[in-house]
PDB file of C-alpha atoms in Angstrom:
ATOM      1  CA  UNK A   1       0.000   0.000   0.000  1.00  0.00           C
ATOM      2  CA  UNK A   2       1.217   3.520  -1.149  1.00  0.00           C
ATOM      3  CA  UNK A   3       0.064   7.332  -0.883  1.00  0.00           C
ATOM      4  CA  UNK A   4       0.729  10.514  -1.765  1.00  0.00           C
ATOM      5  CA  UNK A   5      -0.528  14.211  -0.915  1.00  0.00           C
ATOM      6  CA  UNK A   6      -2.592  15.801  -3.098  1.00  0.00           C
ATOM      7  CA  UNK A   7      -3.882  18.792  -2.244  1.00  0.00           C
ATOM      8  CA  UNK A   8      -4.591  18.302   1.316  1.00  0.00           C
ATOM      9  CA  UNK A   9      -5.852  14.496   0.785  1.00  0.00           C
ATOM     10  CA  UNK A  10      -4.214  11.391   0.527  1.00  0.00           C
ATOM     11  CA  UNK A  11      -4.843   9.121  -2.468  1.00  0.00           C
ATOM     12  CA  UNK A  12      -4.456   5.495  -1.442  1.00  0.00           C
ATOM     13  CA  UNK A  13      -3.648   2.580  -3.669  1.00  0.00           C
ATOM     14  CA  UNK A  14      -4.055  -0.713  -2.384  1.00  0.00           C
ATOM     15  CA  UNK A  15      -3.409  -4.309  -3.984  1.00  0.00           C
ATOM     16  CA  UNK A  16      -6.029  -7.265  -2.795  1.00  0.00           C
ATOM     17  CA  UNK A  17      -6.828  -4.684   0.468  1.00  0.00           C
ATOM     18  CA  UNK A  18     -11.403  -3.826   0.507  1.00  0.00           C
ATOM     19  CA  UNK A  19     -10.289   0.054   1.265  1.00  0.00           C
ATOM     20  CA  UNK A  20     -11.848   3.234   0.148  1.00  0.00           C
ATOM     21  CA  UNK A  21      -9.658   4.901  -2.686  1.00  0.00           C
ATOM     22  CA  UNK A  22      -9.694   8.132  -1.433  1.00  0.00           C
ATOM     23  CA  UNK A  23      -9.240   8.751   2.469  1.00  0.00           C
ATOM     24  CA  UNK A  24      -8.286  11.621   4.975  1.00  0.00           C
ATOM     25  CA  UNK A  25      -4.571  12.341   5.755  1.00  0.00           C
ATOM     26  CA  UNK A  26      -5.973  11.371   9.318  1.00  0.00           C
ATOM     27  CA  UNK A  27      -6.565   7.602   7.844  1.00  0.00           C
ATOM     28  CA  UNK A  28      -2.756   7.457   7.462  1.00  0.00           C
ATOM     29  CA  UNK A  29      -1.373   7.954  10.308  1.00  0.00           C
ATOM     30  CA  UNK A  30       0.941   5.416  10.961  1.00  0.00           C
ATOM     31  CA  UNK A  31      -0.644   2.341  13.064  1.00  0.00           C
ATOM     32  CA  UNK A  32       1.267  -0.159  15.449  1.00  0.00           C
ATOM     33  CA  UNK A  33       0.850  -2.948  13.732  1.00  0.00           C
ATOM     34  CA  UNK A  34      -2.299  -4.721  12.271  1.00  0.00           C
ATOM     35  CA  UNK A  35      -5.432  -4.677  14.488  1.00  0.00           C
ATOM     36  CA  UNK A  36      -3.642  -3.101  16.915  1.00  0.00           C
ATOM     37  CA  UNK A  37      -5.105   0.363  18.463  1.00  0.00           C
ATOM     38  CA  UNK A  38      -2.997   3.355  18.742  1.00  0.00           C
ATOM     39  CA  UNK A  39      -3.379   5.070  22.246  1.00  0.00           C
ATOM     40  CA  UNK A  40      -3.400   8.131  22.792  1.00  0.00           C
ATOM     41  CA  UNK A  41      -1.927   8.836  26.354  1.00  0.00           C
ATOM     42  CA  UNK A  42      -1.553  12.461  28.539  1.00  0.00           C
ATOM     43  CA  UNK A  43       1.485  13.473  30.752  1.00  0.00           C
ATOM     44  CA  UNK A  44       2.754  16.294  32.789  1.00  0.00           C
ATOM     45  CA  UNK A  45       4.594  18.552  31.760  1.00  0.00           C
ATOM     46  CA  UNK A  46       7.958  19.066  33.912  1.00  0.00           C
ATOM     47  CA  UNK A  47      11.580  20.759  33.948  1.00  0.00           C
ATOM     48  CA  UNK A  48      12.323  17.672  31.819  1.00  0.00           C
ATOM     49  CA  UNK A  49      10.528  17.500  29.240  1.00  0.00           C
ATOM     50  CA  UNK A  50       9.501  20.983  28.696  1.00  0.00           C
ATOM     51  CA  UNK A  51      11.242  21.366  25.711  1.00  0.00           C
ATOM     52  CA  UNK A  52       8.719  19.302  23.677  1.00  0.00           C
ATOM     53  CA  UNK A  53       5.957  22.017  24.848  1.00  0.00           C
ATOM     54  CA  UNK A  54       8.336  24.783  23.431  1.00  0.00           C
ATOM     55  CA  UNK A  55       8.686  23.101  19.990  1.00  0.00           C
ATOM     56  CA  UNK A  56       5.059  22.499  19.819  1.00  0.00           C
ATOM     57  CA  UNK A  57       4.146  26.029  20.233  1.00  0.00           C
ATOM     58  CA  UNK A  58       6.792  27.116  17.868  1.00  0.00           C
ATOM     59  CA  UNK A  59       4.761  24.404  15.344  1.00  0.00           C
ATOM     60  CA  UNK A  60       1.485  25.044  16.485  1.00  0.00           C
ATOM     61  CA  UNK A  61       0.608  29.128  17.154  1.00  0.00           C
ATOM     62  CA  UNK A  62       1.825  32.208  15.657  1.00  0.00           C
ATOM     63  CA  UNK A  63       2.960  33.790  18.790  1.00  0.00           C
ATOM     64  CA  UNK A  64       6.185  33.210  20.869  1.00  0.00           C
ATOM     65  CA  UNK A  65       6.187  32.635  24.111  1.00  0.00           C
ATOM     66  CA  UNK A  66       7.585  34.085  26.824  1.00  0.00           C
ATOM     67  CA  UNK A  67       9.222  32.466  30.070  1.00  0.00           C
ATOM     68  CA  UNK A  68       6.379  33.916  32.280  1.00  0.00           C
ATOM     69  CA  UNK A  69       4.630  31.604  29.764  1.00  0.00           C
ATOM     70  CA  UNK A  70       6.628  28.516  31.256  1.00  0.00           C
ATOM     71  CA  UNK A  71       6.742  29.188  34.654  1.00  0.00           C
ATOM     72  CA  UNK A  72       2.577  29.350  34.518  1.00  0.00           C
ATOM     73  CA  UNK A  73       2.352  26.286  32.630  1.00  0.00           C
ATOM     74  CA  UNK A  74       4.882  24.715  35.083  1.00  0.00           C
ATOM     75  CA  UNK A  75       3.180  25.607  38.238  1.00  0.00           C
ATOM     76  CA  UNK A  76      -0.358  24.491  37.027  1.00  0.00           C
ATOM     77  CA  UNK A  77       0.676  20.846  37.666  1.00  0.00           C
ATOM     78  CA  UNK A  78      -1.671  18.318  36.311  1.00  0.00           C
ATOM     79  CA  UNK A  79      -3.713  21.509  34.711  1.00  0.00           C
ATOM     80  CA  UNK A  80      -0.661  21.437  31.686  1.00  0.00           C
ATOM     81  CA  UNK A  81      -0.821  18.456  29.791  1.00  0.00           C
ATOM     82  CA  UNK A  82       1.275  17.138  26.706  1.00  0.00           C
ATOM     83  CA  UNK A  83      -0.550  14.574  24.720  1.00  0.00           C
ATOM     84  CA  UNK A  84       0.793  11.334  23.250  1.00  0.00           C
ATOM     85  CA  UNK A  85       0.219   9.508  20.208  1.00  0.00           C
ATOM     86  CA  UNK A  86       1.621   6.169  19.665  1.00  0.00           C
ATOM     87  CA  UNK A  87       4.560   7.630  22.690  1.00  0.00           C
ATOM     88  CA  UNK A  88       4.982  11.081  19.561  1.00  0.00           C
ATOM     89  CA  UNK A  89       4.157  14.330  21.203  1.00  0.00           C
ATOM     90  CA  UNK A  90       1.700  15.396  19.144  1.00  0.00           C
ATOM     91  CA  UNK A  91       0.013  18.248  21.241  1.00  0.00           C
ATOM     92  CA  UNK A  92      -0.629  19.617  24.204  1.00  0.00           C
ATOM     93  CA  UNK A  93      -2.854  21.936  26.569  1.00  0.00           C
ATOM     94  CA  UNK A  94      -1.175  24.672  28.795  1.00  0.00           C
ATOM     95  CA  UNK A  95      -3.329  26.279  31.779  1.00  0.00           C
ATOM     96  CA  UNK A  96      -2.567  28.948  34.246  1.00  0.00           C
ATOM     97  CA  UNK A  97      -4.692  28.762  37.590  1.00  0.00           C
ATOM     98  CA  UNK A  98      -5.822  33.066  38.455  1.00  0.00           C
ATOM     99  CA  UNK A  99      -7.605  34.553  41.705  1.00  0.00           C
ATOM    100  CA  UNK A 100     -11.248  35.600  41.021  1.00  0.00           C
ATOM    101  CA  UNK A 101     -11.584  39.449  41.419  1.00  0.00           C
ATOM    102  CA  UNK A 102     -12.651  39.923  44.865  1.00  0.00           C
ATOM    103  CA  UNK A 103     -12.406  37.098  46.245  1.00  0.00           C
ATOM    104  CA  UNK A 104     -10.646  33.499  46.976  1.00  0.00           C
ATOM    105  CA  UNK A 105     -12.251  31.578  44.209  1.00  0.00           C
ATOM    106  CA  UNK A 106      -9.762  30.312  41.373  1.00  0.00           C
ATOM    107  CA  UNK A 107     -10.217  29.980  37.379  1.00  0.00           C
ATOM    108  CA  UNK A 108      -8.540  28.408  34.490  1.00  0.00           C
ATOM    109  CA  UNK A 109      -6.747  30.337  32.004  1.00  0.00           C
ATOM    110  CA  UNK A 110      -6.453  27.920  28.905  1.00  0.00           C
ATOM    111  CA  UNK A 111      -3.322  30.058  27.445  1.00  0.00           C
ATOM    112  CA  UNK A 112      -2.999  27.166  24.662  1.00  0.00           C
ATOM    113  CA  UNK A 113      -4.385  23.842  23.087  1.00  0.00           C
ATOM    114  CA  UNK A 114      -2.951  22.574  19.902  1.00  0.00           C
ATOM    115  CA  UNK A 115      -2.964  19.392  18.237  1.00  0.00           C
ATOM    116  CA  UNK A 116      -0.303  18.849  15.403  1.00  0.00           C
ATOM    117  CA  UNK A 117      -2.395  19.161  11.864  1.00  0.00           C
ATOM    118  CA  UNK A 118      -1.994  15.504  10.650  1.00  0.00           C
ATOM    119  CA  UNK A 119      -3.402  14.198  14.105  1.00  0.00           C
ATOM    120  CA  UNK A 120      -5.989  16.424  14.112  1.00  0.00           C
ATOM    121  CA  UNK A 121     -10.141  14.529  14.523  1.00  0.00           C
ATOM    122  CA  UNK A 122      -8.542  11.939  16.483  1.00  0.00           C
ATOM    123  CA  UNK A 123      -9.846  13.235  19.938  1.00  0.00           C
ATOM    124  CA  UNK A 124      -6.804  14.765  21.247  1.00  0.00           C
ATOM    125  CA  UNK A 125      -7.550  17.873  21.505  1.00  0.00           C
ATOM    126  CA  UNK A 126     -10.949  16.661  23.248  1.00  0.00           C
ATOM    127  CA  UNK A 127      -8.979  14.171  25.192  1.00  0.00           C
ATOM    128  CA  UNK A 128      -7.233  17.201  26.205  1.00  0.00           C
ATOM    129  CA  UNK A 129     -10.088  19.696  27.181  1.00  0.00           C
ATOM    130  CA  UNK A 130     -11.714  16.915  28.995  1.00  0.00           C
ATOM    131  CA  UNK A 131      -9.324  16.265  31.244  1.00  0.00           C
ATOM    132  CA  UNK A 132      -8.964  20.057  32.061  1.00  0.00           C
ATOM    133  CA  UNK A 133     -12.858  20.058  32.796  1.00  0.00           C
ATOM    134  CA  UNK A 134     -12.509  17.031  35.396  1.00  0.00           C
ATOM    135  CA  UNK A 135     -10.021  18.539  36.850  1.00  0.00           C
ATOM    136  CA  UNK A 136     -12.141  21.669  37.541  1.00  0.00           C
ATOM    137  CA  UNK A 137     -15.177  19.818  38.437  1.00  0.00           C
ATOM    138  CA  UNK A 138     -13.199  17.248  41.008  1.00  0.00           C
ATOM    139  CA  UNK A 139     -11.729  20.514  42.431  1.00  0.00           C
ATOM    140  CA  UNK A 140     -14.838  22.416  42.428  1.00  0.00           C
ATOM    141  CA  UNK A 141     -13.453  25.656  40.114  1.00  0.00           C
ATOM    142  CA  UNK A 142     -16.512  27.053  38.461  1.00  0.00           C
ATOM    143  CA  UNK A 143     -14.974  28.995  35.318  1.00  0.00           C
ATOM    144  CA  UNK A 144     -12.597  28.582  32.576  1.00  0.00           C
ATOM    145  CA  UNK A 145     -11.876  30.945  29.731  1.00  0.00           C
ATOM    146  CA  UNK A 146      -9.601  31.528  26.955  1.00  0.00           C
ATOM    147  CA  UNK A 147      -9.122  33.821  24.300  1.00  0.00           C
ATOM    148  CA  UNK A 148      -9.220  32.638  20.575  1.00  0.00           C
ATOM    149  CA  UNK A 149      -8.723  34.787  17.395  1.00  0.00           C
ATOM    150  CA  UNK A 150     -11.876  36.240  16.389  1.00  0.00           C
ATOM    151  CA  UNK A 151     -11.400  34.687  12.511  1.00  0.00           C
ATOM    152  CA  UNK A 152     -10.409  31.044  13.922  1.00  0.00           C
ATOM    153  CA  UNK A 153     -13.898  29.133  13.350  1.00  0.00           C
ATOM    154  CA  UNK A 154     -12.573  26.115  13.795  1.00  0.00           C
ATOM    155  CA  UNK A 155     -11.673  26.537  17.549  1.00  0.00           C
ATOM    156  CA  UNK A 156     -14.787  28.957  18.047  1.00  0.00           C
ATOM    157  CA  UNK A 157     -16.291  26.066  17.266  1.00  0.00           C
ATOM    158  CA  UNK A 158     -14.809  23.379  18.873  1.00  0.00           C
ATOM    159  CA  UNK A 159     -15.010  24.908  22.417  1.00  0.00           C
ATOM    160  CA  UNK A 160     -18.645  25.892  21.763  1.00  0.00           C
ATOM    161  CA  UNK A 161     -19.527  22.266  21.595  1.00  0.00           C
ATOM    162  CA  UNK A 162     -18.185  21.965  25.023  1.00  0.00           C
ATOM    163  CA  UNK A 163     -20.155  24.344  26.453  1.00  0.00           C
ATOM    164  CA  UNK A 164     -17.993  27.788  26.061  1.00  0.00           C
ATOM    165  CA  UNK A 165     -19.943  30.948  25.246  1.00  0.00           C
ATOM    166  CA  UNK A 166     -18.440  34.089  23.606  1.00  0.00           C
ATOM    167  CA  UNK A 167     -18.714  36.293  26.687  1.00  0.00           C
ATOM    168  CA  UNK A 168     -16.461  39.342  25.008  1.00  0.00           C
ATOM    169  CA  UNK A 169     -14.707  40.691  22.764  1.00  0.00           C
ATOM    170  CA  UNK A 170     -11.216  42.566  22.644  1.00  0.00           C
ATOM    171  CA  UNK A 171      -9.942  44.785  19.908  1.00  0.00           C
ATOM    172  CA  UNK A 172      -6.540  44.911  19.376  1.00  0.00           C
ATOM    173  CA  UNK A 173      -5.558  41.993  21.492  1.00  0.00           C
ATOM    174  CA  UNK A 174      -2.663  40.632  19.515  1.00  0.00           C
ATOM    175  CA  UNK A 175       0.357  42.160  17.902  1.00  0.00           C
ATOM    176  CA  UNK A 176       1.572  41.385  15.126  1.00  0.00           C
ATOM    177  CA  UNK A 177      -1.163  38.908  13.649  1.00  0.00           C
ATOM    178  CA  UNK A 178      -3.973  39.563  11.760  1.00  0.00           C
ATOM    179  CA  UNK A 179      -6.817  39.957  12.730  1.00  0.00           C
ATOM    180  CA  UNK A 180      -5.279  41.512  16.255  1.00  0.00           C
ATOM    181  CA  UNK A 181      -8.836  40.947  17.926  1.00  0.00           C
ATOM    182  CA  UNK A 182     -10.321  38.163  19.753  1.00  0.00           C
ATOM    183  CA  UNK A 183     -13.312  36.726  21.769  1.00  0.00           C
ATOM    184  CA  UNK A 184     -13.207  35.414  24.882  1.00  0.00           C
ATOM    185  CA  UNK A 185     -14.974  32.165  25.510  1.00  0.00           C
ATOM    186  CA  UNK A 186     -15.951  30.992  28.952  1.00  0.00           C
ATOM    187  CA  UNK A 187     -17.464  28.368  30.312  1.00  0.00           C
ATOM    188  CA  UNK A 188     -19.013  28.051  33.960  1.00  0.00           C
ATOM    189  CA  UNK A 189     -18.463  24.561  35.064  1.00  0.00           C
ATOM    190  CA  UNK A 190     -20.382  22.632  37.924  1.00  0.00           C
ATOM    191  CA  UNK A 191     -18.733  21.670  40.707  1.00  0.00           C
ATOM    192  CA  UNK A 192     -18.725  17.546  41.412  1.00  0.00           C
ATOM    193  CA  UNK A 193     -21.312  15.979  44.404  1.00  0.00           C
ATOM    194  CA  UNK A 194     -20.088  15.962  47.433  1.00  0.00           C
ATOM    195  CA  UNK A 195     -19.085  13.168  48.988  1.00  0.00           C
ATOM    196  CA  UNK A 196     -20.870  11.469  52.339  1.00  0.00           C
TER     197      UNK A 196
END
């Protein structure tokens, strides 16, 4: 079996295989073996390894980052996850926990979540947000927000189907990048029963 890109698809050839001839880069991502499913697994993100977050972002977003940035993503703990695909780091979710305005309450700052393009519709990225939402609801934090270029659909989008509403927007929020404004999404999450 052989491919090759054509415009943004893959064309598939196939001797004595029952396959569709034309298929998603997605379908070719390389599997472990026949019948075999790939996993896709989440880790921390520590002094060791976070190097592979750097390199992602420099992949994934048109902004550098700064070493503020690092430190936040750092001192989240489990709120900064890098996400595994068949042991590649193929994206990854970096949070920074804030004080609520006037009081002792805390929120989640989603600062990034990327998936590398060829792994993207493969859950990651909702693997990802998921386990940020647990998180909240086990620890009983009732808001998380993010900001998200007012022209990127696809992640307007994509959070919206987890429950995120557009709750503002800012003009003139980036530098550099057009468009420079964004929304910011938000979503109020419910805390987890209490135990008896």
């Amino acid at each position: 079996m052989f491919g090759f890109m054509f415009t943004g698809k893959w064309i598939e050839r196939s001797k004595g295989l029952e396959r569709y001839p034309w298929r998603k880069c997605s379908d070719f991502i390389p599997r472990m073996g026949v019948g075999r499913e790939v996993s896709i697994s989440l880790d921390g993100v520590r002094d060791k390894n976070i190097m592979q977050l750097k390199k992602l972002n420099i992949a994934l977003f048109p902004v550098r980052y700064n070493d503020k940035y690092y430190a936040d993503a750092l001192a989240s703990g489990e709120f900064t996850k890098l996400a595994y695909y068949s042991d590649i780091c193929v994206g990854a979710i970096a949070c920074r926990l804030e004080k609520k305005e006037g009081g002792g309450q805390v929120r989640v700052y989603i600062m990034t979540l990327g998936v590398l393009a060829p792994y993207r519709g493969l859950g990651i990225g909702t693997k990802l947000l998921n386990h940020v939402l647990d998180l909240c609801s086990k620890q009983n934090i009732s808001e998380v927000y993010l900001h998200v270029q007012t022209n990127n659909e696809d992640a307007i989008n994509f959070y919206k189907n987890f429950g995120f509403e557009i709750t503002e927007t800012i003009h003139n929020y980036y530098t550099n990048i057009t468009p420079p404004d964004c929304f910011v999404l938000t979503r109020h999450t419910l805390p987890s029963p209490m135990k008896k």
